[in-house]
């Protein structure tokens, strides 16, 4: 296999035109597993990790732009991300181990397009855009249109992900991410929930964004569940109603990590956790399907 390590986007585009069938690698934490197992056997591998243009975390007037080559460890270190998009930071804290966070990148997590990708629920909740570069130029696609199925994206041959644009919002009152796995660390999500909640002066929910991981072929978000909560107080009763709807909305599979019924129960239970922010009695967790 020929391996190339271009240092600029211009040099990258040159390599892509010479090797249109090449595979891309950034941190290698996903693709090296596929190469080693023989699942993938490209004639050429183009490594993106030395391209400086993909390494930026940029403060723009309306968005934070995170280059595809930014590692999860750098996401955790960035004061800009902490200030404007703390939900992403919260999720990345739960991703892999320090070694994986030092090598793995946001771009790799997006293109792997696993329903269990920990960086993805925040990108859905934040309505992020994926920026794509290729010989034909630059285009942006919303994250929920970019990811089309497990491992399937809107990338065309010869295109790479340049980064993700995360719109800035007024601060949210509740920024919450929880991942349920087989153990507390270094575990792939059995189910996860990213949640953003804004409360009005009178204490009702004025806006809410929810995105579940590992509960469908892609990240699940539901306008219906969010709508059920808008205008309500953050009470256990309101959350129970929304949780029942969430359990109907998700479409989990059974695999080595958990059964579909257990995952469906978790979809609601993860939502009930938001009751901890209400100051009221703790949530009643469903054990249905467990
Ligand atoms: C032990 C272990 C634990 C893990 N734990 C977790 C976890 O808890 N949560 C989680 O979400 N993930 C986990 N992962 C998966 C992985 O670490 C992440 O998905 C990581 O973000 C991948 O980034 P990378 O840069 O290493 O991707 P790579 O392996 O370099 O690439 C992954 C895929 O994306 C493509 N690609 C990479 N960058 C680009 C780009 N800029 N443009 C176009 N295509 C690109 C590659 O061709 C490949 O198909 C784990 C992996 C391992 C080995």
Coordinates of C-alpha atoms and ligand atoms in Angstrom, one line a residue:
X1 CA 0.0 0.0 0.0
X2 CA 1.3 3.5 -0.9
X3 CA 1.0 5.9 2.1
X4 CA 1.0 9.7 1.7
X5 CA 1.2 12.4 4.3
X6 CA 0.4 15.8 2.6
X7 CA 1.0 18.9 4.7
X8 CA -1.4 21.3 2.9
X9 CA -4.9 21.0 1.5
X10 CA -3.5 21.8 -1.9
X11 CA -1.0 18.9 -1.7
X12 CA -3.9 16.7 -0.5
X13 CA -6.1 17.6 -3.5
X14 CA -3.1 16.7 -5.7
X15 CA -2.8 13.3 -4.0
X16 CA -6.5 12.7 -4.4
X17 CA -6.4 13.4 -8.1
X18 CA -3.5 10.9 -8.5
X19 CA -5.2 8.3 -6.3
X20 CA -9.0 8.8 -6.5
X21 CA -9.6 5.4 -4.8
X22 CA -7.3 6.1 -1.8
X23 CA -8.6 5.7 1.8
X24 CA -8.1 8.5 4.3
X25 CA -6.7 8.3 7.8
X26 CA -6.4 10.9 10.6
X27 CA -6.0 9.4 14.1
X28 CA -6.2 5.9 12.8
X29 CA -8.2 4.6 15.8
X30 CA -11.0 3.3 13.6
X31 CA -9.4 2.7 10.3
X32 CA -6.3 0.9 11.5
X33 CA -8.6 -1.8 13.0
X34 CA -10.3 -2.2 9.6
X35 CA -6.9 -2.4 7.8
X36 CA -5.4 -4.9 10.3
X37 CA -8.4 -7.2 10.1
X38 CA -8.3 -7.1 6.2
X39 CA -11.9 -5.6 6.0
X40 CA -10.3 -2.7 4.1
X41 CA -7.5 -3.1 1.6
X42 CA -6.9 0.2 -0.3
X43 CA -4.1 0.6 -2.8
X44 CA -3.2 3.9 -1.2
X45 CA -3.7 5.6 2.2
X46 CA -3.7 9.4 2.5
X47 CA -3.0 10.5 6.1
X48 CA -4.6 13.9 7.0
X49 CA -3.1 14.5 10.4
X50 CA -0.3 16.8 9.3
X51 CA -2.5 19.2 7.4
X52 CA -2.5 22.3 9.5
X53 CA -5.7 23.8 7.9
X54 CA -7.6 20.8 9.5
X55 CA -6.3 21.5 13.0
X56 CA -7.9 24.8 13.8
X57 CA -10.5 25.6 16.4
X58 CA -11.9 29.0 15.2
X59 CA -14.1 31.6 16.9
X60 CA -16.4 33.0 14.2
X61 CA -19.1 35.6 14.9
X62 CA -22.0 33.1 14.8
X63 CA -20.2 29.7 15.1
X64 CA -17.3 27.8 16.5
X65 CA -15.5 25.9 13.7
X66 CA -13.7 22.8 14.7
X67 CA -11.3 21.3 12.1
X68 CA -11.7 17.7 11.3
X69 CA -8.2 16.9 12.5
X70 CA -8.8 18.3 16.0
X71 CA -8.3 15.5 18.5
X72 CA -10.8 14.7 21.3
X73 CA -8.0 15.7 23.8
X74 CA -7.8 19.2 22.2
X75 CA -11.6 19.5 22.3
X76 CA -11.3 18.9 26.1
X77 CA -8.6 21.6 26.4
X78 CA -10.3 24.3 24.3
X79 CA -11.6 27.2 26.3
X80 CA -13.6 28.3 23.2
X81 CA -15.5 25.0 23.1
X82 CA -16.0 25.0 26.9
X83 CA -17.5 28.5 26.6
X84 CA -19.7 28.2 23.5
X85 CA -20.4 24.5 23.0
X86 CA -20.0 22.8 26.4
X87 CA -22.3 19.9 25.4
X88 CA -19.6 18.6 23.0
X89 CA -17.0 18.8 25.7
X90 CA -19.3 16.9 28.1
X91 CA -19.7 14.1 25.5
X92 CA -16.1 13.8 24.5
X93 CA -15.1 13.4 28.2
X94 CA -16.9 10.0 27.9
X95 CA -15.1 8.9 24.7
X96 CA -12.6 6.1 24.9
X97 CA -9.5 6.4 27.0
X98 CA -6.8 9.1 27.2
X99 CA -4.9 7.2 24.5
X100 CA -7.9 7.1 22.1
X101 CA -8.7 10.8 22.9
X102 CA -5.1 11.8 22.1
X103 CA -5.2 10.1 18.6
X104 CA -8.9 10.1 17.6
X105 CA -10.4 13.1 16.0
X106 CA -13.8 14.8 15.5
X107 CA -13.5 14.3 11.7
X108 CA -12.9 10.5 12.2
X109 CA -15.8 10.2 14.6
X110 CA -18.1 11.9 12.1
X111 CA -17.0 9.9 9.1
X112 CA -17.1 6.6 10.9
X113 CA -20.8 7.5 11.4
X114 CA -21.4 4.9 14.1
X115 CA -24.7 5.3 15.9
X116 CA -22.5 4.9 19.0
X117 CA -20.2 7.8 18.1
X118 CA -20.0 9.9 21.3
X119 CA -19.4 13.2 19.6
X120 CA -22.4 12.8 17.3
X121 CA -25.5 13.4 19.7
X122 CA -24.1 16.8 20.6
X123 CA -23.6 17.7 16.9
X124 CA -27.3 16.8 16.3
X125 CA -28.6 18.7 19.3
X126 CA -26.6 21.7 18.2
X127 CA -27.7 21.6 14.6
X128 CA -24.1 21.4 13.4
X129 CA -23.0 21.7 9.8
X130 CA -20.3 19.4 8.3
X131 CA -17.9 21.2 6.0
X132 CA -16.7 19.1 3.0
X133 CA -13.7 19.8 0.8
X134 CA -12.9 18.4 -2.6
X135 CA -11.6 19.3 -6.0
X136 CA -14.9 20.9 -6.8
X137 CA -14.7 23.2 -3.8
X138 CA -16.3 23.5 -0.4
X139 CA -19.8 22.7 0.6
X140 CA -21.7 22.3 3.9
X141 CA -24.3 19.7 4.8
X142 CA -26.3 19.5 8.0
X143 CA -25.1 16.7 10.3
X144 CA -28.4 14.8 10.1
X145 CA -28.2 14.9 6.3
X146 CA -24.5 14.1 6.2
X147 CA -24.9 10.8 8.2
X148 CA -27.2 8.6 6.1
X149 CA -26.8 5.2 7.9
X150 CA -24.3 3.3 10.0
X151 CA -21.0 4.0 8.3
X152 CA -22.7 5.8 5.4
X153 CA -22.2 9.5 4.7
X154 CA -22.9 12.1 2.1
X155 CA -19.2 12.2 1.1
X156 CA -18.6 11.8 -2.6
X157 CA -15.4 10.1 -3.9
X158 CA -12.4 12.3 -3.5
X159 CA -14.0 14.5 -0.8
X160 CA -12.9 14.9 2.8
X161 CA -14.5 16.4 5.9
X162 CA -12.8 19.7 6.6
X163 CA -14.5 20.3 9.9
X164 CA -17.8 20.9 11.8
X165 CA -19.4 24.3 12.3
X166 CA -21.3 24.6 15.5
X167 CA -23.7 27.5 15.7
X168 CA -23.4 29.7 18.8
X169 CA -26.5 29.8 21.0
X170 CA -27.5 31.8 24.0
X171 CA -26.3 29.8 27.0
X172 CA -28.5 26.9 27.9
X173 CA -29.7 26.4 31.4
X174 CA -29.1 22.6 31.3
X175 CA -26.3 21.0 29.4
X176 CA -26.4 17.3 29.9
X177 CA -24.8 14.2 28.4
X178 CA -25.1 10.7 29.7
X179 CA -23.7 7.5 28.3
X180 CA -24.8 4.1 29.5
X181 CA -22.3 1.3 28.8
X182 CA -21.3 -2.1 30.0
X183 CA -18.8 -0.5 32.3
X184 CA -18.0 3.1 33.4
X185 CA -15.0 3.8 31.2
X186 CA -13.6 2.7 27.8
X187 CA -17.1 1.3 26.8
X188 CA -19.0 1.8 23.6
X189 CA -22.4 3.3 24.4
X190 CA -25.4 0.9 24.9
X191 CA -27.4 4.1 24.8
X192 CA -26.6 7.8 25.3
X193 CA -28.5 11.1 25.5
X194 CA -27.4 14.6 24.8
X195 CA -29.8 17.3 26.1
X196 CA -30.0 21.0 26.1
X197 CA -32.8 22.8 28.0
X198 CA -33.6 26.5 28.3
X199 CA -36.0 27.6 31.0
X200 CA -38.1 30.7 31.0
X201 CA -38.2 33.2 33.9
X202 CA -41.4 31.4 35.1
X203 CA -39.5 28.1 35.2
X204 CA -41.2 26.4 32.1
X205 CA -39.2 24.8 29.4
X206 CA -38.9 27.4 26.6
X207 CA -36.6 25.3 24.4
X208 CA -35.2 21.8 24.4
X209 CA -32.9 19.8 22.1
X210 CA -32.5 16.0 22.5
X211 CA -30.4 13.5 20.7
X212 CA -30.0 9.8 21.5
X213 CA -27.0 7.6 20.5
X214 CA -27.0 3.8 19.9
X215 CA -30.8 3.7 19.7
X216 CA -31.3 3.5 15.9
X217 CA -29.3 3.2 12.7
X218 CA -28.2 6.9 13.2
X219 CA -28.5 9.4 16.0
X220 CA -32.2 9.8 16.9
X221 CA -33.7 13.2 17.5
X222 CA -37.4 13.8 17.8
X223 CA -39.3 17.0 17.3
X224 CA -42.4 15.3 18.8
X225 CA -40.6 14.4 22.1
X226 CA -39.2 17.9 22.3
X227 CA -42.6 19.5 21.6
X228 CA -44.1 17.4 24.4
X229 CA -41.8 19.1 26.9
X230 CA -41.9 22.7 25.6
X231 CA -44.1 25.0 27.8
X232 CA -44.0 22.5 30.6
X233 CA -42.2 22.7 34.0
X234 CA -39.3 20.3 34.3
X235 CA -41.2 17.8 36.5
X236 CA -41.0 14.1 36.8
X237 CA -44.6 13.9 35.4
X238 CA -43.7 15.9 32.3
X239 CA -40.5 13.8 31.8
X240 CA -42.5 10.5 32.2
X241 CA -44.8 11.5 29.4
X242 CA -41.9 12.5 27.2
X243 CA -40.0 9.3 28.2
X244 CA -42.9 7.1 27.1
X245 CA -43.0 8.8 23.7
X246 CA -39.2 8.5 23.4
X247 CA -39.4 4.7 24.0
X248 CA -41.9 4.5 21.1
X249 CA -39.7 6.7 18.9
X250 CA -36.4 4.9 19.0
X251 CA -35.6 1.9 16.9
X252 CA -32.8 0.0 18.6
X253 CA -31.3 -3.3 17.7
X254 CA -30.2 -6.2 19.8
X255 CA -26.4 -6.9 19.7
X256 CA -23.6 -8.2 21.9
X257 CA -23.9 -5.2 24.2
X258 CA -27.7 -5.2 24.9
X259 CA -31.1 -6.3 23.8
X260 CA -33.4 -4.0 21.9
X261 CA -36.0 -4.0 24.8
X262 CA -33.4 -2.9 27.3
X263 CA -32.2 -0.1 25.0
X264 CA -35.8 1.0 24.4
X265 CA -36.3 1.3 28.2
X266 CA -33.0 3.2 28.5
X267 CA -34.2 5.7 25.9
X268 CA -36.8 6.9 28.4
X269 CA -34.8 6.4 31.5
X270 CA -32.0 8.6 30.2
X271 CA -34.5 11.4 29.7
X272 CA -35.9 10.9 33.3
X273 CA -32.4 11.8 34.6
X274 CA -33.2 15.4 33.7
X275 CA -35.4 15.4 36.8
X276 CA -32.2 15.9 38.8
X277 CA -32.2 19.5 37.5
X278 CA -35.8 20.2 38.7
X279 CA -35.0 20.3 42.4
X280 CA -37.9 17.9 42.9
X281 CA -38.1 14.2 43.8
X282 CA -35.8 11.9 41.8
X283 CA -37.1 10.2 38.7
X284 CA -38.7 6.8 38.6
X285 CA -36.7 4.7 36.3
X286 CA -38.3 2.1 34.1
X287 CA -37.0 -1.5 34.3
X288 CA -39.2 -2.5 31.4
X289 CA -37.3 -4.9 29.1
X290 CA -34.3 -5.0 31.3
Ligands
LIG1 C1 -10.1 1.1 22.0 C2 -11.1 2.0 21.3 C3 -12.0 2.6 22.0 C4 -12.9 3.5 21.4 N1 -13.9 4.1 22.1 C5 -14.7 5.0 21.6 C6 -15.8 5.6 22.3 O1 -15.9 5.4 23.6 N2 -16.6 6.4 21.7 C7 -16.5 6.7 20.3 O2 -17.3 7.5 19.8 N3 -15.6 6.1 19.6 C8 -14.7 5.3 20.2 N4 -13.7 4.6 19.4 C9 -13.7 4.9 18.0 C10 -12.7 6.0 17.5 O3 -11.7 6.2 18.4 C11 -13.4 7.3 17.2 O4 -14.5 7.2 16.3 C12 -12.5 8.4 16.7 O5 -13.1 9.7 16.8 C13 -12.0 8.2 15.2 O6 -11.2 9.2 14.8 P1 -9.8 8.9 14.0 O7 -9.2 10.2 13.7 O8 -9.0 8.0 14.8 O9 -10.4 8.2 12.7 P2 -9.6 7.3 11.7 O10 -9.5 6.0 12.2 O11 -8.4 8.0 11.1 O12 -10.8 7.4 10.5 C14 -12.0 6.8 10.7 C15 -12.8 6.9 9.4 O13 -13.0 8.2 9.0 C16 -12.3 8.5 7.8 N5 -11.8 9.8 8.0 C17 -11.0 10.3 9.0 N6 -10.8 11.6 8.9 C18 -11.5 12.0 7.8 C19 -11.7 13.2 7.1 N7 -11.2 14.4 7.6 N8 -12.4 13.3 6.0 C20 -12.9 12.1 5.4 N9 -12.7 10.9 6.0 C21 -12.0 10.9 7.2 C22 -11.4 7.4 7.6 O14 -11.2 7.1 6.2 C23 -12.1 6.2 8.3 O15 -13.1 5.7 7.4 C24 -12.8 3.8 20.0 C25 -11.8 3.1 19.3 C26 -10.9 2.3 19.9 C27 -9.9 1.6 19.1

